[in-house]
Short mmCIF file of C-alpha atoms and ligand atoms in Angstrom, two decimals:
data_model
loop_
_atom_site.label_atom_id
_atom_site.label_comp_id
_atom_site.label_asym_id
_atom_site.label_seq_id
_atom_site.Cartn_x
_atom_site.Cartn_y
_atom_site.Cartn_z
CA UNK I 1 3.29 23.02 -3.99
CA UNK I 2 1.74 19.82 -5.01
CA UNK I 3 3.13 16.53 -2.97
CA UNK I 4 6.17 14.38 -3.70
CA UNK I 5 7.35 11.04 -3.45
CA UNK I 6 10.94 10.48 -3.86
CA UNK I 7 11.39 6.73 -5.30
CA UNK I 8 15.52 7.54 -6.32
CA UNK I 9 16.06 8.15 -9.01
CA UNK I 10 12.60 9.48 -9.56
CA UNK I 11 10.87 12.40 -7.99
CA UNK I 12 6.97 11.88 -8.57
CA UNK I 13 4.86 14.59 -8.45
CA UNK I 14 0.93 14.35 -7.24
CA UNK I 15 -0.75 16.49 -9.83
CA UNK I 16 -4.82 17.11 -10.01
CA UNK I 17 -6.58 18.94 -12.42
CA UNK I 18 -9.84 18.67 -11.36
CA UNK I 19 -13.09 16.85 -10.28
CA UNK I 20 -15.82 15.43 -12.28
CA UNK I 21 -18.85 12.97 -11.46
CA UNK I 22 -19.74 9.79 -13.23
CA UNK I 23 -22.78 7.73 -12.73
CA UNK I 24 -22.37 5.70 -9.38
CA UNK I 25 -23.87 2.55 -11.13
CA UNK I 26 -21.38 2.60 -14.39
CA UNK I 27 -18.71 3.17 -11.73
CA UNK I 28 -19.49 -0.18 -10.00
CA UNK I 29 -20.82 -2.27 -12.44
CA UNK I 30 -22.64 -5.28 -10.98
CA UNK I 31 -22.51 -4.16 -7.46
CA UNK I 32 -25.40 -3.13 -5.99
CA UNK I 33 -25.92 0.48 -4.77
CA UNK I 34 -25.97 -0.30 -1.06
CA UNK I 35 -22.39 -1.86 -1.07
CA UNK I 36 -21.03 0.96 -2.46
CA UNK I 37 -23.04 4.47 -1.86
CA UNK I 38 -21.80 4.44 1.80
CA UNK I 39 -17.62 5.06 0.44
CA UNK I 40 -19.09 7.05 -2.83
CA UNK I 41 -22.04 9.24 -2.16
CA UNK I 42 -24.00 9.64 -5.24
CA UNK I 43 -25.61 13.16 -5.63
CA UNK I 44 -28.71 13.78 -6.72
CA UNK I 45 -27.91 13.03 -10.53
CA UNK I 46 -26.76 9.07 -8.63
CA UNK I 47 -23.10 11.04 -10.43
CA UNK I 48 -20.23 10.11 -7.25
CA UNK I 49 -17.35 12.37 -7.37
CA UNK I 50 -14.10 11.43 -8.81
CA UNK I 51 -10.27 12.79 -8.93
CA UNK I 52 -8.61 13.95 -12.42
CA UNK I 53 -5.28 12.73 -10.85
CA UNK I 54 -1.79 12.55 -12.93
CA UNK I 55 1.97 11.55 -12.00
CA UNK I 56 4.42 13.93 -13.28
CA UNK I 57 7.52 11.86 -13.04
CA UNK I 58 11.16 13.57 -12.69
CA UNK I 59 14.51 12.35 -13.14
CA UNK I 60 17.27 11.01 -15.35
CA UNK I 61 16.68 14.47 -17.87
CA UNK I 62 13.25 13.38 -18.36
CA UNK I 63 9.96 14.98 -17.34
CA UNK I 64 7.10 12.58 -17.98
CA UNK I 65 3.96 12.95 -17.51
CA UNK I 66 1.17 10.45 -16.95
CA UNK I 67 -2.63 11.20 -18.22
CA UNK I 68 -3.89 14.64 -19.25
CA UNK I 69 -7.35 14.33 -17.78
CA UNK I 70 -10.42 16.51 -19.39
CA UNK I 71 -8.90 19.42 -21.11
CA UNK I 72 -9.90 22.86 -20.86
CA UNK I 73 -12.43 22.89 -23.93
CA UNK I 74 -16.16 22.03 -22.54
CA UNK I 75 -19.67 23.43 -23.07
CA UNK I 76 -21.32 24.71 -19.85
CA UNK I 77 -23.64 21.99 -20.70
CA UNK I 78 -21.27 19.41 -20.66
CA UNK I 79 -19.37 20.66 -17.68
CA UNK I 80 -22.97 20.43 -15.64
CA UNK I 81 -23.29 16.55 -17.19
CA UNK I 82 -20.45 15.69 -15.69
CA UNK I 83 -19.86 18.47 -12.70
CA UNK I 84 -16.70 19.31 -13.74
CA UNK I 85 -15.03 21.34 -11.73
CA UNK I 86 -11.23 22.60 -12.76
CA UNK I 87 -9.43 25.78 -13.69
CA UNK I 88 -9.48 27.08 -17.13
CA UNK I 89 -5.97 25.46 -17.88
CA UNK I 90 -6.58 22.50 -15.72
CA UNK I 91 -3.42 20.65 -16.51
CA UNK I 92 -1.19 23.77 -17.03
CA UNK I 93 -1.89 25.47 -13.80
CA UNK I 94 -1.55 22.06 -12.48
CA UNK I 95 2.07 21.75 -13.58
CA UNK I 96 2.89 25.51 -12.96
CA UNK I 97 1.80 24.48 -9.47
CA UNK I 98 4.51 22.26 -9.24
CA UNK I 99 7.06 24.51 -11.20
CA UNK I 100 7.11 23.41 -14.91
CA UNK I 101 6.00 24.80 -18.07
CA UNK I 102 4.25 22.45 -20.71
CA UNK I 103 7.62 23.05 -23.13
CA UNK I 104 9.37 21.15 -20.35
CA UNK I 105 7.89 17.69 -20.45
CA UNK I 106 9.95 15.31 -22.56
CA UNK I 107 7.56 12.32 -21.97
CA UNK I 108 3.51 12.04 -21.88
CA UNK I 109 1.96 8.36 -21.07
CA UNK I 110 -2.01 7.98 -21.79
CA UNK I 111 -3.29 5.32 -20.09
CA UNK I 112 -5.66 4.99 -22.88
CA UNK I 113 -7.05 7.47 -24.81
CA UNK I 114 -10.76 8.03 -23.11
CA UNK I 115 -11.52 11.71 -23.00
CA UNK I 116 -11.13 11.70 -19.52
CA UNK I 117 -7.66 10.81 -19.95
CA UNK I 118 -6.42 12.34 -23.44
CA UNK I 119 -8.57 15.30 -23.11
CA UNK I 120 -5.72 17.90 -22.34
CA UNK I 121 -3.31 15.86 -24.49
CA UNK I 122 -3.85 18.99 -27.40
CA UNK I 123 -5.25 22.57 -27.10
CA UNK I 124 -7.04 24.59 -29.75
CA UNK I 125 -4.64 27.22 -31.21
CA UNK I 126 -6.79 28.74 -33.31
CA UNK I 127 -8.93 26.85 -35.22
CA UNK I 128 -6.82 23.80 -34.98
CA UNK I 129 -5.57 21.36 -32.53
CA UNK I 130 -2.34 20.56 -31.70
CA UNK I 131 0.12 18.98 -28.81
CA UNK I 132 -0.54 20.60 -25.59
CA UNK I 133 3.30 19.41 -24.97
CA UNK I 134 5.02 20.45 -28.01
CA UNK I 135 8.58 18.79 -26.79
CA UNK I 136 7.04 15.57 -25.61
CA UNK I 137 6.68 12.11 -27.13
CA UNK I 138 3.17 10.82 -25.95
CA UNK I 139 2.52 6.91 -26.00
CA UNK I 140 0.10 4.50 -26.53
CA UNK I 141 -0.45 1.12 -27.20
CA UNK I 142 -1.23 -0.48 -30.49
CA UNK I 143 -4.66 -2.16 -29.77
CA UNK I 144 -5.63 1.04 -27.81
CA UNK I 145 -5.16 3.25 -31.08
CA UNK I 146 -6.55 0.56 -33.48
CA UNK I 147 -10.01 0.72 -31.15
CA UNK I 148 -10.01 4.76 -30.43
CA UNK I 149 -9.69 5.20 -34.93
CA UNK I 150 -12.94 2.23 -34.93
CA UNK I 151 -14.83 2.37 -31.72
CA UNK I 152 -18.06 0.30 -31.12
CA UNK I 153 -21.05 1.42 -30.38
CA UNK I 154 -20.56 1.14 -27.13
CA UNK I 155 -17.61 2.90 -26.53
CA UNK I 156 -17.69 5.77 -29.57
CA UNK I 157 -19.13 8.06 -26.88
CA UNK I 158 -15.18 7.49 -24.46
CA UNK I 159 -13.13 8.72 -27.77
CA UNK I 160 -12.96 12.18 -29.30
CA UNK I 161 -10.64 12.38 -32.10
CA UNK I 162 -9.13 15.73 -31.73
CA UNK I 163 -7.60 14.21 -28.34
CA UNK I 164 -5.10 12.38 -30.29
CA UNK I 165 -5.46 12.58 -34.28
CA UNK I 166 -3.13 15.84 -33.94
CA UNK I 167 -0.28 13.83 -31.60
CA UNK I 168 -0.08 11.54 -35.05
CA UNK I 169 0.03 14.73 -37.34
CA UNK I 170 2.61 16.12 -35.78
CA UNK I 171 4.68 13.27 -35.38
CA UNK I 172 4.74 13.26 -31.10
CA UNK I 173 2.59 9.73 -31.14
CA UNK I 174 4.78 6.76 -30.82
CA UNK I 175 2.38 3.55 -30.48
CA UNK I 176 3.49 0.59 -28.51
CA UNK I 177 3.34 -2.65 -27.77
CA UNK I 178 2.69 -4.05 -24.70
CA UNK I 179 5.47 -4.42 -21.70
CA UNK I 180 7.90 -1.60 -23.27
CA UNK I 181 10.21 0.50 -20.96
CA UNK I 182 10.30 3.94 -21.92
CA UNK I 183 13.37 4.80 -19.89
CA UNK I 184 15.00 2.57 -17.53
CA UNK I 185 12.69 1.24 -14.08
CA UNK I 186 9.30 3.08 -16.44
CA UNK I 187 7.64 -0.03 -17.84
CA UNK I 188 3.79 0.31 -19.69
CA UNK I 189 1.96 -2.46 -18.31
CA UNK I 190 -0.91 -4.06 -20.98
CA UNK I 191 -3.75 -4.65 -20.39
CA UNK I 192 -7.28 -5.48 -22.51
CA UNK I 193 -9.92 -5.33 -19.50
CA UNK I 194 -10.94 -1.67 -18.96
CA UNK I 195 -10.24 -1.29 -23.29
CA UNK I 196 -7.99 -2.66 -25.84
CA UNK I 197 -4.73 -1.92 -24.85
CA UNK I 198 -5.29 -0.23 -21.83
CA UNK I 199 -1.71 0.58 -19.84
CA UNK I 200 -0.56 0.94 -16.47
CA UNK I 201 2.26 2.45 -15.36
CA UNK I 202 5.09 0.59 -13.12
CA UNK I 203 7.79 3.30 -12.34
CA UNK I 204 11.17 1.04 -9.99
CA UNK I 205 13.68 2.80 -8.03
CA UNK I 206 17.26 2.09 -8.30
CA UNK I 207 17.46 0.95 -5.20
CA UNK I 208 15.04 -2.66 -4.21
CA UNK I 209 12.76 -3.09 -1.49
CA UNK I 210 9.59 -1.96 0.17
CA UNK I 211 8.29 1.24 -1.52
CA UNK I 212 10.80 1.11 -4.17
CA UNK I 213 7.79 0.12 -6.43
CA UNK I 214 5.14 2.32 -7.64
CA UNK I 215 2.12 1.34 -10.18
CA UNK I 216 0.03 3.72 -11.19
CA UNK I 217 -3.89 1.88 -12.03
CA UNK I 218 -5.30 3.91 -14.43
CA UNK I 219 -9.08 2.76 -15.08
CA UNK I 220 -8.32 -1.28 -14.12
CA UNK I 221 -8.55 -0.25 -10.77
CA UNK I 222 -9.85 3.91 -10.39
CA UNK I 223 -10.37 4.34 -6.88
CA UNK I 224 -9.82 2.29 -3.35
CA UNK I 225 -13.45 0.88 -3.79
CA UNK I 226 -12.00 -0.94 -6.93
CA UNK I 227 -9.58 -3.12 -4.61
CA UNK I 228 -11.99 -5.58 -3.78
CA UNK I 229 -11.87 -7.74 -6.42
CA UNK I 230 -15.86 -7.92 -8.40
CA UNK I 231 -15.95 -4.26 -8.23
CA UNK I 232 -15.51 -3.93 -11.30
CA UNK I 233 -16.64 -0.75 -13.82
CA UNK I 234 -19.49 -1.22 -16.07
CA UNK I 235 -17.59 0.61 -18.34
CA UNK I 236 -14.88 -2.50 -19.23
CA UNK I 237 -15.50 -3.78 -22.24
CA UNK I 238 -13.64 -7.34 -20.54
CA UNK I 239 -14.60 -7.29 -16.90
CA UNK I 240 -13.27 -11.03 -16.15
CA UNK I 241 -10.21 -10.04 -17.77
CA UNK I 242 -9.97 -6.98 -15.40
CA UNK I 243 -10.34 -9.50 -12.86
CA UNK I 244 -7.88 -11.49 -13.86
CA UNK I 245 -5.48 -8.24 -14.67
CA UNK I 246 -6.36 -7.07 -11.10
CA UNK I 247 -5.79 -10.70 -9.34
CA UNK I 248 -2.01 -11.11 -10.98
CA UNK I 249 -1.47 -6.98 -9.88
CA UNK I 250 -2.60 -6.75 -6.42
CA UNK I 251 -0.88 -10.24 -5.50
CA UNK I 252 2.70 -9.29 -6.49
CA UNK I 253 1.76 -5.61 -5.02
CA UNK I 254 0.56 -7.26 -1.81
CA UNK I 255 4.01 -9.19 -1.34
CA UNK I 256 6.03 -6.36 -2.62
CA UNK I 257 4.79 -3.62 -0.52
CA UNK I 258 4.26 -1.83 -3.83
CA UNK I 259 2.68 1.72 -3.72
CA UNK I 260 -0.57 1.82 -5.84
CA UNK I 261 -1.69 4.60 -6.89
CA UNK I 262 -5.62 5.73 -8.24
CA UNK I 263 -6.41 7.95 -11.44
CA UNK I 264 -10.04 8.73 -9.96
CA UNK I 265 -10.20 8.39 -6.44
CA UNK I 266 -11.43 11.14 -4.49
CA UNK I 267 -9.67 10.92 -1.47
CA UNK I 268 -6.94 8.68 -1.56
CA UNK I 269 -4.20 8.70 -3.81
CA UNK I 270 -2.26 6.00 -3.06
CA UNK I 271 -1.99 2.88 -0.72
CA UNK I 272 -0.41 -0.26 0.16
CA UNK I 273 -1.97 -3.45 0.66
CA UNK I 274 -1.96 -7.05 2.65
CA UNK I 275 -4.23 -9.68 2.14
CA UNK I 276 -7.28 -9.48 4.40
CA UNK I 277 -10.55 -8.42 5.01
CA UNK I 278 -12.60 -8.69 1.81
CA UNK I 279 -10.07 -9.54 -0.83
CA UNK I 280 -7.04 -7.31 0.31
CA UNK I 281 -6.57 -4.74 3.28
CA UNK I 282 -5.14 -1.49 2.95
CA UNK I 283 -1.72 -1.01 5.73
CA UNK I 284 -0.55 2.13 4.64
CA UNK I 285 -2.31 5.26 2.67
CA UNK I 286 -0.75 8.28 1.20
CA UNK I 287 -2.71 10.61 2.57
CA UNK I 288 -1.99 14.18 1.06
CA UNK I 289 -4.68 15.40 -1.33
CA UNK I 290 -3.01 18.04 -3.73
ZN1 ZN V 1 -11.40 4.82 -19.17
#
């Protein structure tokens, strides 16, 4: 049984699907190697591994689920580019793990739509794609969905279509804008660093106080190494405005006692934070890999 964190009235569920590998040096942008190879260990591709982590959120009749991860459909030669390592139904045996079926989630939050993220968002039935979560409404944000249809150059590579074109076919997409609650205490926060209309999640508990707040970082801050405030992925398409994004979060998470939780880290899934050391210091992990 996967772990749980009970934040009333919401159970949340640690779910993983998997593990991939990115390059070390996208990963960190403008940080140099030997400030960051000792907490990431780059193999011999300079790939460091990474988490396919999601929140599977439970209460108040709703079932929601954030990020999808990779999906099930790769090439053996795309599985060795990125050393992805997951069962053949990552996300479904992921949930089964944890006692649901896919017809049981009312509620699927992407991030943002990179395929790392919206890849198990639809399956191939057939010859054609459809909702992986045929009850669920699945959200994104307006400038997210504007740049995944007309993608630069440099970021035409993050988006596959048939992650999200079918959600809009079958009428499961509803697009956002930014700051929305999708049920009372589950507010999309907006953000334009990591992509256009990138979202994290902040899930509040009925009841205030410390650890009544959880955010989940998607890609504006992946993994613990990302606390420390210029490590920043050379991935964003705005890294000073992922500075800025990460200043205003980890301040009000700081004094708070928020829990923050990572999409990509490979060991830690959440923490709390103080100011100290370099930028902020972690006081209190959760520890439990699933
Ligand atoms: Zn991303």
């Amino acid at each position: 049984m996967p772990e749980t964190l009970s934040i009333p009235p919401w159970t949340i569920h640690l779910l993983e699907s998997g593990r991939f590998g990115l390059d070390g040096g996208a990963m960190f942008g403008s940080v140099p190697k030997a400030l960051w190879e000792r907490s990431n260990p780059a193999d011999e591709a300079n790939r460091i591994e990474l988490a396919l982590r999601h929140l599977l959120i439970e209460g108040e009749g709703r079932l929601i689920l954030v990020d999808t991860g990779m999906g099930g459909q790769w090439a053996e030669k795309q599985r060795d580019m990125f050393a992805l390592r997951q069962p053949e139904n990552p996300l479904q045996t992921a949930l089964a793990a944890a006692g649901f079926g896919p017809e049981a989630v009312t509620d699927v939050i992407l991030t943002h739509l990179h395929f790392d993220h919206a890849g198990g968002a639809t399956i191939k039935e057939g010859d054609e794609w459809v909702p992986a979560f045929p009850q669920a409404t699945y959200y994104t944000q307006q400038a997210q969905w504007d740049l995944a249809n007309n993608p630069s150059p440099k970021d035409r590579a993050s988006f596959i279509p048939d992650n999200f074109m079918p959600l809009q076919r079958h009428g499961r997409l509803e697009i956002l804008p930014a700051g929305e609650e999708i049920a009372p205490g589950i507010q999309l926060l907006g953000g334009n660093g990591h992509t256009d209309g990138h979202q994290m999640v902040k899930i509040s508990g009925s009841e205030k106080g410390a650890g009544s707040t959880l955010v989940f970082l998607g890609d504006t801050i992946p993994t613990t190494a990302h606390l420390r405030l210029p490590f920043i992925m050379g991935y964003d398409l705005r890294p000073l405005e992922t500075l800025r994004e990460k200043q205003a979060l980890l301040a009000q998470a700081a004094e708070e006692e928020w829990w923050l939780f990572f999409d990509h880290d490979p060991q830690v899934p959440g923490v709390k934070i103080a100011p100290g050391g370099k930028d902020y210091q972690i006081i209190q992990r959760y520890d439990s890999v699933p």
